[in-house]
Short mmCIF file of C-alpha atoms in Angstrom, two decimals:
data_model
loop_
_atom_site.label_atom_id
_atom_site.label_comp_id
_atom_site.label_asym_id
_atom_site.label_seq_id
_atom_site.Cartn_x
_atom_site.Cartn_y
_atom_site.Cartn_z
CA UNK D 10 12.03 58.78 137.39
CA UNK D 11 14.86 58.80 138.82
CA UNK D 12 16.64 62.20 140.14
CA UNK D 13 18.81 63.68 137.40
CA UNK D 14 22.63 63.45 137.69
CA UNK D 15 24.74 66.26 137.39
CA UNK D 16 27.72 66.09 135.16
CA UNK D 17 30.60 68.89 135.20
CA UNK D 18 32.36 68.98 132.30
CA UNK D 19 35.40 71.63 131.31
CA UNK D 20 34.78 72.02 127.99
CA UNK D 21 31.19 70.28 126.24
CA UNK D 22 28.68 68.43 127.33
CA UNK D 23 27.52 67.09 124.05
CA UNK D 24 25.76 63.73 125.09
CA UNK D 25 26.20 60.42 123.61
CA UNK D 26 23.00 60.57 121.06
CA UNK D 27 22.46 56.80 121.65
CA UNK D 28 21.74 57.33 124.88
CA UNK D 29 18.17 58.32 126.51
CA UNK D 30 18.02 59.69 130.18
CA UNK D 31 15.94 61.49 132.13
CA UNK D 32 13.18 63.99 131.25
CA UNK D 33 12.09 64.06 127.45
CA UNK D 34 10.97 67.49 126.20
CA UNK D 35 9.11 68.39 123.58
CA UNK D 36 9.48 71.22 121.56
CA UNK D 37 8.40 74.25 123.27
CA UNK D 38 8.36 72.22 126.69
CA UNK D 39 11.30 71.86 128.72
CA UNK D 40 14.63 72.09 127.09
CA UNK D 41 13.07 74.52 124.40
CA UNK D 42 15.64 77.22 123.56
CA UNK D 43 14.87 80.76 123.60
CA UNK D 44 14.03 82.99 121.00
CA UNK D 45 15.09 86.28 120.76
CA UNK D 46 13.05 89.07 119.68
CA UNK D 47 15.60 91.54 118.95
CA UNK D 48 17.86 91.19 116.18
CA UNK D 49 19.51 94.48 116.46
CA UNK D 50 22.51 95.10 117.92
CA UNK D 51 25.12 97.74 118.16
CA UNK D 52 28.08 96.97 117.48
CA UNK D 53 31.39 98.80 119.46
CA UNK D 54 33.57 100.97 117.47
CA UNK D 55 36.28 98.48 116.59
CA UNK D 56 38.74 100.82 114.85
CA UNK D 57 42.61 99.46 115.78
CA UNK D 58 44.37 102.00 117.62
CA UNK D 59 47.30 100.54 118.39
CA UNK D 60 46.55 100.07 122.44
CA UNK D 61 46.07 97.08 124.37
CA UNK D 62 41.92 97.78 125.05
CA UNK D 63 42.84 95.52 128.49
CA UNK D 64 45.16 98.14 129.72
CA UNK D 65 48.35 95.67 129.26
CA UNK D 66 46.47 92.96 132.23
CA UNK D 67 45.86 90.31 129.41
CA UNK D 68 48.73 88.09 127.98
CA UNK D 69 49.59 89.03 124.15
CA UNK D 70 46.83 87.74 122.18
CA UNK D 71 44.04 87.05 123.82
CA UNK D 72 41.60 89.53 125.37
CA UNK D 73 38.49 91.26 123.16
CA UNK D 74 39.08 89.90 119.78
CA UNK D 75 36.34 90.15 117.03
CA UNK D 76 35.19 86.90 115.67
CA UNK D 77 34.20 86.05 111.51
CA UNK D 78 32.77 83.13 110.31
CA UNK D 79 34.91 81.56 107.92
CA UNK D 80 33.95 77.91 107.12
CA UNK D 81 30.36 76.13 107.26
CA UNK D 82 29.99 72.43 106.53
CA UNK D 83 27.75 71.45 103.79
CA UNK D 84 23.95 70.59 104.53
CA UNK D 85 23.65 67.30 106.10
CA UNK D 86 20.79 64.95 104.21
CA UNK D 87 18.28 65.18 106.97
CA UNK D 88 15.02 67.17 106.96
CA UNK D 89 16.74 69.54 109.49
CA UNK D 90 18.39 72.09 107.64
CA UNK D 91 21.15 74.10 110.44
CA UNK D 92 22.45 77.48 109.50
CA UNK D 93 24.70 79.99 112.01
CA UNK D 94 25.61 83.63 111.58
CA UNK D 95 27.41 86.39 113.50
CA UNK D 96 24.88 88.04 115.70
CA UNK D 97 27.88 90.16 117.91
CA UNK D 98 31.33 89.75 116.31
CA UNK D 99 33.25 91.71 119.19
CA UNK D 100 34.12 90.86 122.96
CA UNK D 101 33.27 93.77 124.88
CA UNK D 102 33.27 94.44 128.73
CA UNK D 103 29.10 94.26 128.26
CA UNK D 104 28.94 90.85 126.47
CA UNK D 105 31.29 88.31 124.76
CA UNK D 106 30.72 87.32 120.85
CA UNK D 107 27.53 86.04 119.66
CA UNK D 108 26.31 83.66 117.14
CA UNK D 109 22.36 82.74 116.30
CA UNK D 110 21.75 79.02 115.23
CA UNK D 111 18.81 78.41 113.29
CA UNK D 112 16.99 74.84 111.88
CA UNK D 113 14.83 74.95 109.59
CA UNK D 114 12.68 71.43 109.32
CA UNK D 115 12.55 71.53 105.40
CA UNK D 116 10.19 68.48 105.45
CA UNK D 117 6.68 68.03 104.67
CA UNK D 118 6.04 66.32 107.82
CA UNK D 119 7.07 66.50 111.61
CA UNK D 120 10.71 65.94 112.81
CA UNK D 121 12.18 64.68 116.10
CA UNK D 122 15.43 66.16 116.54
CA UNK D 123 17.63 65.71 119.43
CA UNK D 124 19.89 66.26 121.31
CA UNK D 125 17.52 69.07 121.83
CA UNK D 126 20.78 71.25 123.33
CA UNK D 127 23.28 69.91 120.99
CA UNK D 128 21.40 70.62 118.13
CA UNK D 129 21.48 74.55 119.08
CA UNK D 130 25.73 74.19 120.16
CA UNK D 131 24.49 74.86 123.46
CA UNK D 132 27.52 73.35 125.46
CA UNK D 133 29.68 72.36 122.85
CA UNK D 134 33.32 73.12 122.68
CA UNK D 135 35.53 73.60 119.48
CA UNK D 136 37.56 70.52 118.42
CA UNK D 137 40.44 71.48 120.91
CA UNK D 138 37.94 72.23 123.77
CA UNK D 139 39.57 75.96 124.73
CA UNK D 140 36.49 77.48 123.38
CA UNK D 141 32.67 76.77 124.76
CA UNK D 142 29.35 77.87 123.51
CA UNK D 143 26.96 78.70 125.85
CA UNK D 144 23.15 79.70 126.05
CA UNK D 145 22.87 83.52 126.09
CA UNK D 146 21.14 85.39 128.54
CA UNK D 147 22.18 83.71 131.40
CA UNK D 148 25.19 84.24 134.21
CA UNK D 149 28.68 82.57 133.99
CA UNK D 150 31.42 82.61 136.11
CA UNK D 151 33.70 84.52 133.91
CA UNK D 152 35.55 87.98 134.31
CA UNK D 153 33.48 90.39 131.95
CA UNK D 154 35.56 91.97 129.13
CA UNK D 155 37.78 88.22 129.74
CA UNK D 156 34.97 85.81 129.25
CA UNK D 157 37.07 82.81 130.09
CA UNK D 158 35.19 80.79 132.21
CA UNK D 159 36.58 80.50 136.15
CA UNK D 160 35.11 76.99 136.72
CA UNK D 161 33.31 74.06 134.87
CA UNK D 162 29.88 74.40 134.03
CA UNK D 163 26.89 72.08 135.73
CA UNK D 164 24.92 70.52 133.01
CA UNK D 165 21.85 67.94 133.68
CA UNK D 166 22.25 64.79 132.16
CA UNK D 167 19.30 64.01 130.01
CA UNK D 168 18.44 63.93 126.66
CA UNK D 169 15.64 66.17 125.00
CA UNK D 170 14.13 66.15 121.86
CA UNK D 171 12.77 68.95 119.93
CA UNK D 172 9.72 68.68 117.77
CA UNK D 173 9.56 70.41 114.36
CA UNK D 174 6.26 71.29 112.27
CA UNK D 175 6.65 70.79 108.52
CA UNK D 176 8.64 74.12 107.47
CA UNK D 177 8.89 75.55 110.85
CA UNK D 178 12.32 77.61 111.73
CA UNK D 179 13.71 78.21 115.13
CA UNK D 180 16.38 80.35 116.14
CA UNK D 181 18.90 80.01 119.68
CA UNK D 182 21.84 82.87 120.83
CA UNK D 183 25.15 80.99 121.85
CA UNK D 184 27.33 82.84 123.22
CA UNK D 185 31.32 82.37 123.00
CA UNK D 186 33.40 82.03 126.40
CA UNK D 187 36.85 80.53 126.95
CA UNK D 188 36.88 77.00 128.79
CA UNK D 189 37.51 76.61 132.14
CA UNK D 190 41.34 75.68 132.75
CA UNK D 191 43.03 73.52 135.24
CA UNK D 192 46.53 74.40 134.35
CA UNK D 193 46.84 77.73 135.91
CA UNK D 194 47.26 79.84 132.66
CA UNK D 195 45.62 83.24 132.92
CA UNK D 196 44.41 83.96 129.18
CA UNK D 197 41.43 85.52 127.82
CA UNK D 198 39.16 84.54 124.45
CA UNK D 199 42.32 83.40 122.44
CA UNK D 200 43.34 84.58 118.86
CA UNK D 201 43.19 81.79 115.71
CA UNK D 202 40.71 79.69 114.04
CA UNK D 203 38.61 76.84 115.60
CA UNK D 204 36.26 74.42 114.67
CA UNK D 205 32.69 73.25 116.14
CA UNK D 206 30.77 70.38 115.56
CA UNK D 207 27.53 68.70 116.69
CA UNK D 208 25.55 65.65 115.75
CA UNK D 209 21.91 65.65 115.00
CA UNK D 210 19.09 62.27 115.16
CA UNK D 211 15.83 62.39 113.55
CA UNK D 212 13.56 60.14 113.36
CA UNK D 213 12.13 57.34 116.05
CA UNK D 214 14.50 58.98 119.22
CA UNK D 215 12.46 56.94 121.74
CA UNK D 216 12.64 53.23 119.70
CA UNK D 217 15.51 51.84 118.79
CA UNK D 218 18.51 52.94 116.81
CA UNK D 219 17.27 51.12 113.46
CA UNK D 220 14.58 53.97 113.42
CA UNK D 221 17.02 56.78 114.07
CA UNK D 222 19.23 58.75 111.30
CA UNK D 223 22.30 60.80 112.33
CA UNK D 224 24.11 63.27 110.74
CA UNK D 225 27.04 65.63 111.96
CA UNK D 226 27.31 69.52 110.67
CA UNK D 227 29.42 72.23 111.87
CA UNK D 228 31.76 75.70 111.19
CA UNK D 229 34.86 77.51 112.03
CA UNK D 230 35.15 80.45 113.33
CA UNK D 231 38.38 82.81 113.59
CA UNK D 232 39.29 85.19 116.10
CA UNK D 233 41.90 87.87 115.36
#
């Protein structure tokens, strides 16, 4: 095999799903997204007050907003069924906004799925690439409380696959950072509404594409 490239990307690193590279996981091998046992959280006291919770340091408009779900695409006709939902809806100094991605594999049989990242929105921007998701519980360069990201992300070109039992569910945290930036503008997790979007393949992910069924899904969220 040979060594895995690294890509850096500013915004996503949703990879091309015709393509097949490096390591292929399994599910619950490598590339497996974490589950999280804990699906309580509390929530900051987000009553308006009239201040600027950033002490007036953040341009007008961005900084801690709280984030609400406010369109989800239809089901896609594969046996993966994708739902999302709010797990933190606030930017604090502690932790930017949360969502939980679940699939479902609705099916009577086992599913292939891949990208095994995508598929969870790990690394994928909105459809203007100022907004990332990224895996939770991990370290990013990014000023807590600001959560825009200070540099591009590394991400390992390969492509993993994630195996479903018939009616099996599995859950991954994303959480929601700004992008890095190039052009010098100092701005925070910005106000308005954005979209995200991912593809999915089922099917023979190894073969060749006649074997393989895509489908895109998505949602928008909006800040304010």
């Amino acid at each position: 095999m040979s060594p895995t490239r690294r890509l850096f990307v500013r915004s996503a690193a949703v990879l091309s799903l015709g393509f097949v590279a490096g390591c292929l996981g399994g599910g619950g091998s490598n590339g497996t997204p974490t589950n999280s046992d804990d699906d309580t959280t509390d929530l900051p006291d987000t009553t308006d007050t009239g201040t600027d919770p950033s002490g007036g340091t953040r341009p007008s408009g961005t900084g801690g907003p709280g984030i609400t779900l406010t369109d989800v695409d239809s089901t896609p006709d594969i046996p993966i069924e994708p739902t999302v939902e709010v797990h933190r809806d606030v930017a604090t100094d502690d932790h930017p906004p949360q969502l939980r991605v679940t699939l479902t594999n609705t099916s009577d049989e086992r599913v292939e799925v891949g990208e095994g990242r995508a598929i969870f929105f790990q690394y994928v921007a909105d459809d203007s690439r100022d907004l990332i998701l990224l895996p939770a519980g991990q370290e990013y360069p990014a000023d807590p409380g600001c959560w825009r990201l200070d540099e591009p992300i590394a991400v390992t070109e390969e492509y993993r696959i994630e195996t479903f039992e018939p009616g099996e569910s599995r859950s991954a945290l994303v959480d929601l950072y700004g992008a890095a930036r190039d052009d010098g503008e100092d701005s925070c997790l910005p106000v308005g509404e954005y979209h995200f979007e991912t593809t999915f393949a089922v099917g023979d992910l190894t073969g060749g594409d006649e074997g393989r069924t895509t489908a895109t899904w998505g949602f928008s969220l909006s800040l304010e």
